[in-house]
mmCIF file of C-alpha atoms in Angstrom:
data_model
loop_
_atom_site.group_PDB
_atom_site.id
_atom_site.type_symbol
_atom_site.label_atom_id
_atom_site.label_comp_id
_atom_site.label_asym_id
_atom_site.label_seq_id
_atom_site.Cartn_x
_atom_site.Cartn_y
_atom_site.Cartn_z
ATOM 1 C CA MET A 5 56.375 126.501 86.648
ATOM 2 C CA ARG A 6 57.464 124.086 89.354
ATOM 3 C CA GLN A 7 56.926 120.318 89.252
ATOM 4 C CA THR A 8 57.923 117.577 91.671
ATOM 5 C CA TYR A 9 58.796 114.088 90.449
ATOM 6 C CA SER A 10 59.226 110.947 92.523
ATOM 7 C CA THR A 11 62.199 108.888 91.328
ATOM 8 C CA GLY A 12 62.115 106.117 93.879
ATOM 9 C CA ARG A 13 62.001 105.370 97.545
ATOM 10 C CA ARG A 14 62.361 108.547 99.625
ATOM 11 C CA CYS A 15 63.748 110.444 96.649
ATOM 12 C CA ARG A 16 62.069 113.459 95.020
ATOM 13 C CA ILE A 17 63.335 115.986 92.524
ATOM 14 C CA THR A 18 61.886 119.483 92.183
ATOM 15 C CA ILE A 19 62.376 121.153 88.801
ATOM 16 C CA GLU A 20 61.586 124.815 88.276
ATOM 17 C CA CYS A 21 61.747 126.202 84.732
ATOM 18 C CA VAL A 22 62.695 129.877 84.586
ATOM 19 C CA PRO A 23 64.060 132.046 81.766
ATOM 20 C CA ALA A 24 67.749 131.595 81.126
ATOM 21 C CA PRO A 25 69.806 134.369 82.789
ATOM 22 C CA THR A 26 71.689 136.834 80.658
ATOM 23 C CA ARG A 27 75.450 136.426 80.571
ATOM 24 C CA HIS A 28 78.452 138.257 79.320
ATOM 25 C CA PRO A 29 79.469 137.103 75.811
ATOM 26 C CA ALA A 30 82.730 135.754 77.212
ATOM 27 C CA GLN A 31 80.765 133.377 79.475
ATOM 28 C CA ARG A 32 78.558 131.772 76.855
ATOM 29 C CA ASN A 33 80.743 128.671 76.696
ATOM 30 C CA CYS A 34 81.308 128.436 80.451
ATOM 31 C CA PHE A 35 79.005 126.431 82.694
ATOM 32 C CA LEU A 36 78.738 129.001 85.473
ATOM 33 C CA PRO A 37 75.966 128.896 88.077
ATOM 34 C CA GLU A 38 73.936 132.012 88.767
ATOM 35 C CA ARG A 39 72.535 132.897 92.183
ATOM 36 C CA ARG A 40 68.951 133.990 92.625
ATOM 37 C CA GLY A 41 68.478 137.066 94.761
ATOM 38 C CA GLY A 42 71.958 136.803 96.238
ATOM 39 C CA GLN A 43 70.619 134.891 99.250
ATOM 40 C CA SER A 44 72.755 132.244 100.904
ATOM 41 C CA GLY A 45 71.414 128.747 100.518
ATOM 42 C CA SER A 46 69.655 129.434 97.205
ATOM 43 C CA LEU A 47 70.085 126.771 94.539
ATOM 44 C CA SER A 48 72.021 127.290 91.317
ATOM 45 C CA LEU A 49 70.516 127.625 87.856
ATOM 46 C CA CYS A 50 71.970 126.053 84.762
ATOM 47 C CA PRO A 51 72.787 128.975 82.411
ATOM 48 C CA THR A 52 72.019 126.873 79.343
ATOM 49 C CA THR A 53 68.613 125.401 80.239
ATOM 50 C CA GLY A 54 67.576 127.556 83.180
ATOM 51 C CA VAL A 55 66.732 124.428 85.210
ATOM 52 C CA ARG A 56 67.016 124.665 88.957
ATOM 53 C CA LEU A 57 69.845 122.414 90.159
ATOM 54 C CA GLY A 58 69.749 120.789 93.579
ATOM 55 C CA SER A 59 72.518 119.010 95.415
ATOM 56 C CA ARG A 60 71.321 115.658 94.082
ATOM 57 C CA HIS A 61 71.867 116.723 90.482
ATOM 58 C CA SER A 62 75.622 116.921 90.908
ATOM 59 C CA VAL A 63 77.827 113.893 91.462
ATOM 60 C CA ALA A 64 80.346 114.229 94.308
ATOM 61 C CA GLY A 65 80.608 117.975 93.693
ATOM 62 C CA LEU A 66 81.882 117.461 90.157
ATOM 63 C CA HIS A 67 79.060 119.173 88.277
ATOM 64 C CA PRO A 68 80.481 121.212 85.375
ATOM 65 C CA ALA A 69 79.456 124.342 87.248
ATOM 66 C CA SER A 70 82.041 123.555 89.935
ATOM 67 C CA ILE A 71 84.918 123.324 87.440
ATOM 68 C CA PRO A 72 86.979 126.533 87.203
ATOM 69 C CA PRO A 73 86.225 128.101 83.805
ATOM 70 C CA GLN A 74 88.721 128.832 81.068
ATOM 71 C CA LEU A 75 87.968 132.408 80.118
ATOM 72 C CA PRO A 76 89.436 133.921 76.953
ATOM 73 C CA ALA A 77 92.393 136.248 77.222
ATOM 74 C CA SER A 78 90.275 139.124 75.877
ATOM 75 C CA ALA A 79 88.236 139.210 79.080
ATOM 76 C CA PRO A 80 90.716 139.705 81.945
ATOM 77 C CA ASN A 81 87.996 140.361 84.509
ATOM 78 C CA GLU A 82 84.716 138.510 84.457
ATOM 79 C CA LEU A 83 81.957 137.920 86.956
ATOM 80 C CA VAL A 84 82.439 134.438 88.425
ATOM 81 C CA HIS A 85 80.110 133.178 91.155
ATOM 82 C CA GLY A 86 78.904 136.689 91.897
ATOM 83 C CA ARG A 87 82.316 138.345 92.355
ATOM 84 C CA ARG A 88 85.086 139.847 90.268
ATOM 85 C CA ARG A 89 87.924 137.513 89.484
ATOM 86 C CA ASP A 90 91.077 137.864 87.415
ATOM 87 C CA VAL A 91 92.094 135.258 84.892
ATOM 88 C CA GLU A 92 94.563 132.903 86.551
ATOM 89 C CA PRO A 93 97.717 131.820 84.725
ATOM 90 C CA TRP A 94 96.822 128.116 85.081
ATOM 91 C CA MET A 95 93.867 128.616 82.726
ATOM 92 C CA GLY A 96 96.225 128.485 79.754
ATOM 93 C CA ASP A 97 96.602 130.645 76.715
ATOM 94 C CA HIS A 98 94.187 128.631 74.561
ATOM 95 C CA GLY A 99 90.962 126.818 75.153
ATOM 96 C CA HIS A 100 91.591 123.128 74.567
ATOM 97 C CA VAL A 101 95.202 122.300 75.420
ATOM 98 C CA ALA A 102 96.877 122.917 78.747
ATOM 99 C CA GLY A 103 99.367 125.770 78.499
ATOM 100 C CA ASN A 104 102.884 126.075 79.824
ATOM 101 C CA ALA A 105 101.603 127.597 83.060
ATOM 102 C CA SER A 106 99.393 124.554 83.661
ATOM 103 C CA ARG A 107 102.264 122.174 83.060
ATOM 104 C CA ALA A 108 104.514 124.180 85.374
ATOM 105 C CA LEU A 109 101.873 124.033 88.097
ATOM 106 C CA ILE A 110 101.428 120.261 87.764
ATOM 107 C CA THR A 111 105.168 119.574 87.852
ATOM 108 C CA SER A 112 105.956 122.112 90.588
ATOM 109 C CA ASN A 113 105.121 119.738 93.460
ATOM 110 C CA ARG A 114 105.845 116.018 93.401
ATOM 111 C CA ARG A 115 102.745 115.365 95.500
ATOM 112 C CA ILE A 116 100.622 116.052 92.425
ATOM 113 C CA THR A 117 102.139 113.422 90.144
ATOM 114 C CA GLY A 118 104.312 111.435 92.554
ATOM 115 C CA LEU A 119 107.415 112.348 90.538
ATOM 116 C CA SER A 120 109.849 115.223 90.690
ATOM 117 C CA ALA A 121 110.342 117.601 87.791
ATOM 118 C CA ASP A 122 113.650 115.918 86.902
ATOM 119 C CA ALA A 123 112.017 112.484 86.817
ATOM 120 C CA ILE A 124 109.175 113.760 84.612
ATOM 121 C CA ALA A 125 111.681 115.343 82.217
ATOM 122 C CA GLU A 126 113.624 112.076 81.932
ATOM 123 C CA LEU A 127 110.396 110.149 81.491
ATOM 124 C CA SER A 128 109.179 112.461 78.748
ATOM 125 C CA ALA A 129 112.478 112.218 76.866
ATOM 126 C CA GLU A 130 112.360 108.426 77.060
ATOM 127 C CA ILE A 131 108.685 107.721 76.338
ATOM 128 C CA GLY A 132 108.132 110.523 73.813
ATOM 129 C CA PRO A 133 109.926 108.905 70.851
ATOM 130 C CA LEU A 134 108.267 105.544 71.564
ATOM 131 C CA TRP A 135 104.826 107.127 71.647
ATOM 132 C CA HIS A 136 105.515 109.031 68.403
ATOM 133 C CA GLU A 137 106.598 105.812 66.707
ATOM 134 C CA CYS A 138 103.449 104.007 67.844
ATOM 135 C CA HIS A 139 101.346 106.957 66.706
ATOM 136 C CA GLN A 140 102.876 106.851 63.238
ATOM 137 C CA ASP A 141 102.246 103.095 63.060
ATOM 138 C CA ARG A 142 98.579 103.668 63.893
ATOM 139 C CA LEU A 143 98.316 106.265 61.142
ATOM 140 C CA ALA A 144 99.978 103.923 58.656
ATOM 141 C CA CYS A 145 97.460 101.162 59.409
ATOM 142 C CA ARG A 146 94.489 103.304 58.372
ATOM 143 C CA GLN A 147 92.824 102.673 55.048
ATOM 144 C CA ARG A 148 92.849 106.342 54.140
ATOM 145 C CA LYS A 149 96.447 107.450 53.707
ATOM 146 C CA ARG A 150 97.479 111.042 54.316
ATOM 147 C CA ALA A 151 100.658 112.942 53.690
ATOM 148 C CA VAL A 152 103.034 113.492 56.581
ATOM 149 C CA GLY A 153 101.718 116.378 58.665
ATOM 150 C CA ALA A 154 98.305 116.417 56.988
ATOM 151 C CA GLY A 155 94.974 115.787 58.669
ATOM 152 C CA ALA A 156 93.536 116.996 61.936
ATOM 153 C CA LYS A 157 96.029 118.110 64.558
ATOM 154 C CA LEU A 158 96.116 116.561 68.015
ATOM 155 C CA ARG A 159 94.281 118.646 70.602
ATOM 156 C CA LEU A 160 96.327 117.056 73.397
ATOM 157 C CA VAL A 161 100.086 116.989 72.890
ATOM 158 C CA PHE A 162 102.243 114.187 74.277
ATOM 159 C CA VAL A 163 103.410 116.071 77.377
ATOM 160 C CA ASP A 164 99.800 116.678 78.396
ATOM 161 C CA ARG A 165 98.961 113.036 77.711
ATOM 162 C CA LEU A 166 101.787 111.955 79.981
ATOM 163 C CA LEU A 167 100.707 114.331 82.758
ATOM 164 C CA ALA A 168 97.088 113.163 82.496
ATOM 165 C CA THR A 169 98.230 109.546 82.825
ATOM 166 C CA LEU A 170 100.361 110.364 85.862
ATOM 167 C CA LEU A 171 97.457 112.176 87.533
ATOM 168 C CA HIS A 172 95.180 109.223 86.848
ATOM 169 C CA LEU A 173 97.642 106.718 88.316
ATOM 170 C CA ARG A 174 98.619 108.858 91.296
ATOM 171 C CA HIS A 175 95.191 110.028 92.473
ATOM 172 C CA GLY A 176 92.785 107.715 90.652
ATOM 173 C CA THR A 177 91.201 110.748 89.005
ATOM 174 C CA THR A 178 88.355 109.840 86.678
ATOM 175 C CA HIS A 179 88.578 110.537 82.975
ATOM 176 C CA ASP A 180 85.679 113.005 83.148
ATOM 177 C CA VAL A 181 87.486 115.219 85.647
ATOM 178 C CA LEU A 182 90.740 115.065 83.691
ATOM 179 C CA ALA A 183 88.842 116.051 80.554
ATOM 180 C CA CYS A 184 87.525 119.168 82.322
ATOM 181 C CA TRP A 185 90.983 120.067 83.600
ATOM 182 C CA PHE A 186 92.690 119.704 80.226
ATOM 183 C CA GLY A 187 89.810 121.155 78.212
ATOM 184 C CA VAL A 188 89.233 118.142 75.941
ATOM 185 C CA ASP A 189 86.619 115.437 75.534
ATOM 186 C CA ARG A 190 86.538 112.423 77.829
ATOM 187 C CA SER A 191 87.238 110.052 74.947
ATOM 188 C CA THR A 192 90.467 111.947 74.249
ATOM 189 C CA ILE A 193 91.654 111.360 77.823
ATOM 190 C CA THR A 194 90.670 107.691 77.649
ATOM 191 C CA ARG A 195 92.571 107.266 74.398
ATOM 192 C CA ALA A 196 95.602 109.130 75.755
ATOM 193 C CA ILE A 197 95.823 107.011 78.906
ATOM 194 C CA GLY A 198 95.363 103.858 76.863
ATOM 195 C CA GLU A 199 98.344 104.858 74.708
ATOM 196 C CA VAL A 200 100.753 105.993 77.433
ATOM 197 C CA ARG A 201 100.026 103.448 80.180
ATOM 198 C CA PRO A 202 101.338 100.363 78.272
ATOM 199 C CA LEU A 203 104.552 102.243 77.476
ATOM 200 C CA LEU A 204 105.043 102.967 81.177
ATOM 201 C CA ALA A 205 104.365 99.325 82.062
ATOM 202 C CA GLU A 206 106.969 98.066 79.586
ATOM 203 C CA ARG A 207 109.745 100.183 81.118
ATOM 204 C CA GLY A 208 110.313 97.819 84.029
ATOM 205 C CA CYS A 209 111.704 98.629 87.467
ATOM 206 C CA THR A 210 114.880 100.686 87.722
ATOM 207 C CA VAL A 211 117.632 99.329 89.994
ATOM 208 C CA SER A 212 120.412 101.623 88.747
ATOM 209 C CA PRO A 213 120.717 104.421 86.169
ATOM 210 C CA ASP A 214 121.755 101.875 83.526
ATOM 211 C CA ALA A 215 119.877 98.719 84.573
ATOM 212 C CA ARG A 216 116.209 97.740 84.628
ATOM 213 C CA LEU A 217 114.337 94.568 85.501
ATOM 214 C CA ARG A 218 111.361 93.583 83.363
ATOM 215 C CA THR A 219 110.885 89.864 84.087
ATOM 216 C CA LEU A 220 111.110 87.596 87.120
ATOM 217 C CA ALA A 221 114.083 85.791 85.562
ATOM 218 C CA GLU A 222 116.003 89.075 85.426
ATOM 219 C CA VAL A 223 115.138 89.704 89.086
ATOM 220 C CA VAL A 224 116.511 86.319 90.183
ATOM 221 C CA GLU A 225 119.647 86.856 88.113
ATOM 222 C CA HIS A 226 120.126 90.336 89.600
ATOM 223 C CA LEU A 227 119.762 89.054 93.165
ATOM 224 C CA GLY A 228 122.202 86.220 92.507
ATOM 225 C CA ALA A 229 124.810 88.506 90.937
ATOM 226 C CA SER A 230 124.574 91.173 93.636
ATOM 227 C CA GLY A 231 124.235 88.768 96.569
ATOM 228 C CA LYS A 232 121.202 90.617 97.915
ATOM 229 C CA THR A 233 118.198 89.119 99.667
ATOM 230 C CA GLY A 234 114.813 89.267 97.993
ATOM 231 C CA ILE A 235 111.436 89.495 99.697
ATOM 232 C CA ILE A 236 108.111 88.468 98.157
ATOM 233 C CA ASP A 237 104.550 89.105 99.246
ATOM 234 C CA GLY A 238 101.113 89.372 97.685
ATOM 235 C CA THR A 239 98.854 92.413 97.692
ATOM 236 C CA GLU A 240 95.190 92.748 96.799
ATOM 237 C CA ILE A 241 93.491 95.572 94.888
ATOM 238 C CA ARG A 242 89.743 96.061 95.037
ATOM 239 C CA VAL A 243 87.896 96.026 91.731
ATOM 240 C CA ARG A 244 84.300 96.279 90.606
ATOM 241 C CA ARG A 245 82.032 93.273 90.983
ATOM 242 C CA PRO A 246 81.698 91.336 87.708
ATOM 243 C CA ALA A 247 78.367 91.182 85.937
ATOM 244 C CA ALA A 248 75.802 88.694 87.214
ATOM 245 C CA SER A 249 75.780 86.912 83.862
ATOM 246 C CA ARG A 250 79.506 86.157 84.047
ATOM 247 C CA LYS A 251 80.107 82.508 84.881
ATOM 248 C CA ASP A 252 83.453 82.912 86.641
ATOM 249 C CA ARG A 253 82.517 85.949 88.725
ATOM 250 C CA ASP A 254 83.353 84.066 91.952
ATOM 251 C CA ARG A 255 87.015 83.912 90.930
ATOM 252 C CA PHE A 256 87.497 87.545 91.942
ATOM 253 C CA ILE A 257 86.222 87.086 95.516
ATOM 254 C CA SER A 258 89.165 87.120 97.902
ATOM 255 C CA GLY A 259 89.143 84.463 100.596
ATOM 256 C CA LYS A 260 91.029 86.818 102.904
ATOM 257 C CA ASN A 261 88.994 90.029 102.691
ATOM 258 C CA LYS A 262 85.753 88.578 101.253
ATOM 259 C CA GLN A 263 85.581 91.231 98.535
ATOM 260 C CA ASN A 264 86.106 91.441 94.789
ATOM 261 C CA ALA A 265 89.784 91.972 94.155
ATOM 262 C CA VAL A 266 92.768 91.099 92.008
ATOM 263 C CA LYS A 267 96.122 90.009 93.380
ATOM 264 C CA SER A 268 99.705 90.815 92.428
ATOM 265 C CA MET A 269 103.003 89.447 93.740
ATOM 266 C CA VAL A 270 105.554 92.100 94.725
ATOM 267 C CA VAL A 271 109.309 91.464 94.909
ATOM 268 C CA THR A 272 111.558 93.896 96.789
ATOM 269 C CA ASP A 273 115.122 93.893 98.058
ATOM 270 C CA ALA A 274 116.204 94.039 101.691
ATOM 271 C CA LYS A 275 115.755 97.833 101.695
ATOM 272 C CA GLY A 276 112.168 97.746 100.431
ATOM 273 C CA CYS A 277 112.895 98.992 96.897
ATOM 274 C CA VAL A 278 110.470 97.472 94.400
ATOM 275 C CA LEU A 279 112.160 95.134 91.918
ATOM 276 C CA TRP A 280 109.207 93.589 90.126
ATOM 277 C CA CYS A 281 105.410 93.257 90.217
ATOM 278 C CA SER A 282 103.593 90.370 88.600
ATOM 279 C CA PRO A 283 100.557 90.725 86.323
ATOM 280 C CA ALA A 284 97.258 90.806 88.191
ATOM 281 C CA GLU A 285 95.447 87.547 88.937
ATOM 282 C CA PRO A 286 91.915 86.990 90.327
ATOM 283 C CA GLY A 287 91.605 87.455 94.079
ATOM 284 C CA SER A 288 90.753 83.810 94.768
ATOM 285 C CA CYS A 289 94.238 82.709 93.675
ATOM 286 C CA ALA A 290 96.405 81.728 96.669
ATOM 287 C CA ASP A 291 99.803 83.328 97.166
ATOM 288 C CA ILE A 292 101.716 80.078 96.760
ATOM 289 C CA THR A 293 99.732 79.188 93.630
ATOM 290 C CA HIS A 294 100.480 82.587 92.155
ATOM 291 C CA ALA A 295 104.196 82.113 92.837
ATOM 292 C CA ARG A 296 104.204 78.695 91.183
ATOM 293 C CA GLN A 297 102.328 79.958 88.131
ATOM 294 C CA SER A 298 104.812 82.801 87.695
ATOM 295 C CA GLY A 299 107.674 80.273 87.421
ATOM 296 C CA LEU A 300 109.445 81.235 90.641
ATOM 297 C CA VAL A 301 110.024 77.626 91.741
ATOM 298 C CA LYS A 302 111.775 76.624 88.524
ATOM 299 C CA LEU A 303 113.867 79.796 88.419
ATOM 300 C CA LEU A 304 115.118 79.295 91.979
ATOM 301 C CA ALA A 305 115.723 75.564 91.564
ATOM 302 C CA ASP A 306 117.760 75.964 88.361
ATOM 303 C CA GLY A 307 119.197 79.428 88.965
ATOM 304 C CA PRO A 308 121.832 80.938 91.236
ATOM 305 C CA ALA A 309 121.860 80.653 95.014
ATOM 306 C CA VAL A 310 119.418 83.311 96.205
ATOM 307 C CA GLU A 311 117.729 83.873 99.556
ATOM 308 C CA ILE A 312 114.039 84.809 99.310
ATOM 309 C CA LEU A 313 112.056 85.749 102.412
ATOM 310 C CA ALA A 314 108.310 85.075 102.484
ATOM 311 C CA ASP A 315 105.450 84.854 104.958
ATOM 312 C CA ALA A 316 103.398 81.833 106.006
ATOM 313 C CA GLY A 317 101.361 81.979 102.800
ATOM 314 C CA TYR A 318 104.350 80.533 100.914
ATOM 315 C CA GLN A 319 105.092 77.594 103.225
ATOM 316 C CA GLY A 320 106.050 74.631 101.079
ATOM 317 C CA LEU A 321 108.209 76.504 98.586
ATOM 318 C CA GLY A 322 111.294 75.953 100.720
ATOM 319 C CA ALA A 323 111.263 72.203 100.081
ATOM 320 C CA GLN A 324 110.710 72.727 96.347
ATOM 321 C CA THR A 325 113.560 75.250 95.999
ATOM 322 C CA ALA A 326 116.229 73.548 98.147
ATOM 323 C CA GLY A 327 115.655 75.941 101.026
ATOM 324 C CA ARG A 328 116.107 79.130 99.011
ATOM 325 C CA VAL A 329 112.667 80.398 100.052
ATOM 326 C CA VAL A 330 112.717 81.078 103.795
ATOM 327 C CA THR A 331 109.242 81.295 105.316
ATOM 328 C CA THR A 332 107.945 81.918 108.820
ATOM 329 C CA PRO A 333 109.081 79.215 111.290
ATOM 330 C CA HIS A 334 106.596 76.376 111.495
ATOM 331 C CA ARG A 335 104.989 75.874 114.886
ATOM 332 C CA LYS A 336 105.152 72.195 115.834
ATOM 333 C CA PHE A 337 103.243 72.397 119.115
ATOM 334 C CA LYS A 338 100.023 74.396 119.011
ATOM 335 C CA LYS A 339 98.936 73.449 122.530
ATOM 336 C CA ASP A 340 100.727 72.746 125.787
ATOM 337 C CA ALA A 341 104.121 73.793 124.427
ATOM 338 C CA LEU A 342 107.058 73.969 126.816
ATOM 339 C CA ASP A 343 108.363 77.333 127.911
ATOM 340 C CA TRP A 344 111.769 76.895 126.287
ATOM 341 C CA TYR A 345 110.122 75.988 122.972
ATOM 342 C CA GLU A 346 107.864 79.048 123.085
ATOM 343 C CA GLU A 347 110.853 81.271 123.777
ATOM 344 C CA ILE A 348 112.868 79.879 120.853
ATOM 345 C CA TYR A 349 109.888 80.043 118.503
ATOM 346 C CA GLU A 350 109.107 83.679 119.352
ATOM 347 C CA ARG A 351 112.749 84.659 118.908
ATOM 348 C CA GLN A 352 112.909 83.050 115.456
ATOM 349 C CA ARG A 353 109.572 84.503 114.395
ATOM 350 C CA LYS A 354 110.531 88.047 115.377
ATOM 351 C CA ALA A 355 113.906 87.770 113.645
ATOM 352 C CA HIS A 356 112.213 86.651 110.437
ATOM 353 C CA SER A 357 109.452 89.274 110.636
ATOM 354 C CA SER A 358 111.891 92.126 111.249
ATOM 355 C CA ARG A 359 113.697 91.281 107.994
ATOM 356 C CA ARG A 360 110.559 90.594 105.983
ATOM 357 C CA LEU A 361 108.897 93.844 107.082
ATOM 358 C CA ARG A 362 110.586 95.824 104.296
ATOM 359 C CA VAL A 363 108.298 94.353 101.664
ATOM 360 C CA GLU A 364 105.325 95.799 103.534
ATOM 361 C CA HIS A 365 106.929 99.228 103.274
ATOM 362 C CA GLY A 366 107.372 98.748 99.537
ATOM 363 C CA ILE A 367 103.716 97.752 99.137
ATOM 364 C CA ALA A 368 102.685 100.801 101.181
ATOM 365 C CA HIS A 369 104.578 103.060 98.767
ATOM 366 C CA LEU A 370 102.769 101.368 95.883
ATOM 367 C CA LYS A 371 99.392 101.886 97.537
ATOM 368 C CA ASN A 372 100.114 105.606 97.845
ATOM 369 C CA TRP A 373 99.197 105.654 94.156
ATOM 370 C CA ARG A 374 95.420 105.681 94.520
ATOM 371 C CA SER A 375 94.795 103.730 91.335
ATOM 372 C CA LEU A 376 96.085 100.669 93.246
ATOM 373 C CA THR A 377 93.818 101.077 96.257
ATOM 374 C CA ARG A 378 90.541 100.599 94.401
ATOM 375 C CA HIS A 379 90.215 100.280 90.643
ATOM 376 C CA LEU A 380 86.952 101.446 89.067
ATOM 377 C CA GLY A 381 87.900 100.816 85.455
ATOM 378 C CA ARG A 382 88.236 97.660 83.427
ATOM 379 C CA ARG A 383 89.948 94.769 85.181
ATOM 380 C CA GLU A 384 91.940 94.040 82.023
ATOM 381 C CA HIS A 385 93.966 97.204 82.663
ATOM 382 C CA MET A 386 95.066 96.278 86.185
ATOM 383 C CA SER A 387 98.258 94.523 85.084
ATOM 384 C CA ASP A 388 99.415 97.629 83.217
ATOM 385 C CA ASN A 389 98.460 99.814 86.181
ATOM 386 C CA VAL A 390 100.470 97.748 88.665
ATOM 387 C CA GLN A 391 103.565 97.446 86.499
ATOM 388 C CA ALA A 392 103.437 101.094 85.422
ATOM 389 C CA VAL A 393 103.242 102.311 89.030
ATOM 390 C CA ALA A 394 106.052 99.950 90.065
ATOM 391 C CA GLY A 395 108.274 101.307 87.300
ATOM 392 C CA LEU A 396 107.500 104.937 88.163
ATOM 393 C CA LEU A 397 108.077 104.376 91.882
ATOM 394 C CA SER A 398 111.411 102.615 91.372
ATOM 395 C CA HIS A 399 112.542 105.317 88.943
ATOM 396 C CA GLN A 400 111.779 108.057 91.470
ATOM 397 C CA GLN A 401 113.577 106.139 94.229
ATOM 398 C CA ILE A 402 116.717 105.927 92.085
ATOM 399 C CA VAL A 403 116.485 109.637 91.224
ATOM 400 C CA ASP A 404 116.296 110.465 94.941
ATOM 401 C CA LEU A 405 119.376 108.366 95.715
ATOM 402 C CA ILE A 406 121.582 109.861 92.987
ATOM 403 C CA PRO A 407 123.058 113.292 93.830
ATOM 404 C CA ALA A 408 122.135 116.117 91.483
ATOM 405 C CA ARG A 409 125.744 116.566 90.337
ATOM 406 C CA GLN A 410 125.900 112.962 89.067
ATOM 407 C CA ARG A 411 122.714 113.056 86.985
#
């Protein structure tokens, strides 16, 4: 029986109900599509309901039928998509938790997580005890008390929770896709990321193997003690449009890009290494206002002698900080300027821009983590995302600079 339904303007869905195809017992829990007649171009059938699936039924190619199945070890060769296929080692040795082969595959290439295997090992050794302590505190707060080791066991161990969080931050992978990869429910991935991400954000930015910067005051003190030059700039991250019923929804519209975004202030050194990222603010907040609200003016006025480079968006901070914030040279004559003045102005502008350019490189490295290009989740999590990525990036930069024999 075939029926056609109209779901809207120029959109129709054809549903054909046919008997469910027979499957091998090992495939009863796998959402594998079956081909009709073996002809190319034929649509897939859901093995559970037998409903004909068109291209509009799947979302961006992420229908469960497109996810590689996790076959049991007792069936080394099964029919997958009409051909014989051996069980791959990345499928794991059990159904719900990623195995050692999966972890080895994820950590084998730093392009997958953005971190090397050594950095992930150090991160796991550092964050693991903190996560275990927080987990025990959550168990102690429950009304129903259990003995130590009693109760349901975690289906996703800490190492897998850390890897899932890194994949989410690096590639912006949705929780649904991560749940399919790790063989757990979506709520488990959401809970795991919500537990690990704040711990990563609290680590701060690494400037040396034994020193980290967590606040703007520590950054100013570090620059004053080392005699280095700091560079500040703002970056915007696109977010979802707030609900129509929200009164302050216009606060997230950026005056620069005319889109819904949040803004963060990035501080780097003269080499472009990230030293600190501020919590996210609505996109309508100006760069100079954001700097004043973060307490930068008071820290520079009362703190050590530090040189901070900034662009034209921070003009006015130099007078408030006794010249410690150096901005783009101000153009006095906009029209009919003399040739000698134009030459001097261009020379000063290029000299300032060539030094300030390093902060743009640091922001570009941050934006390589796709969760900071466009955020589709809750805006309340953006501050943790920005600070977690900044800490991970700075940690990897320090690991790359230190020779292997000194680690």
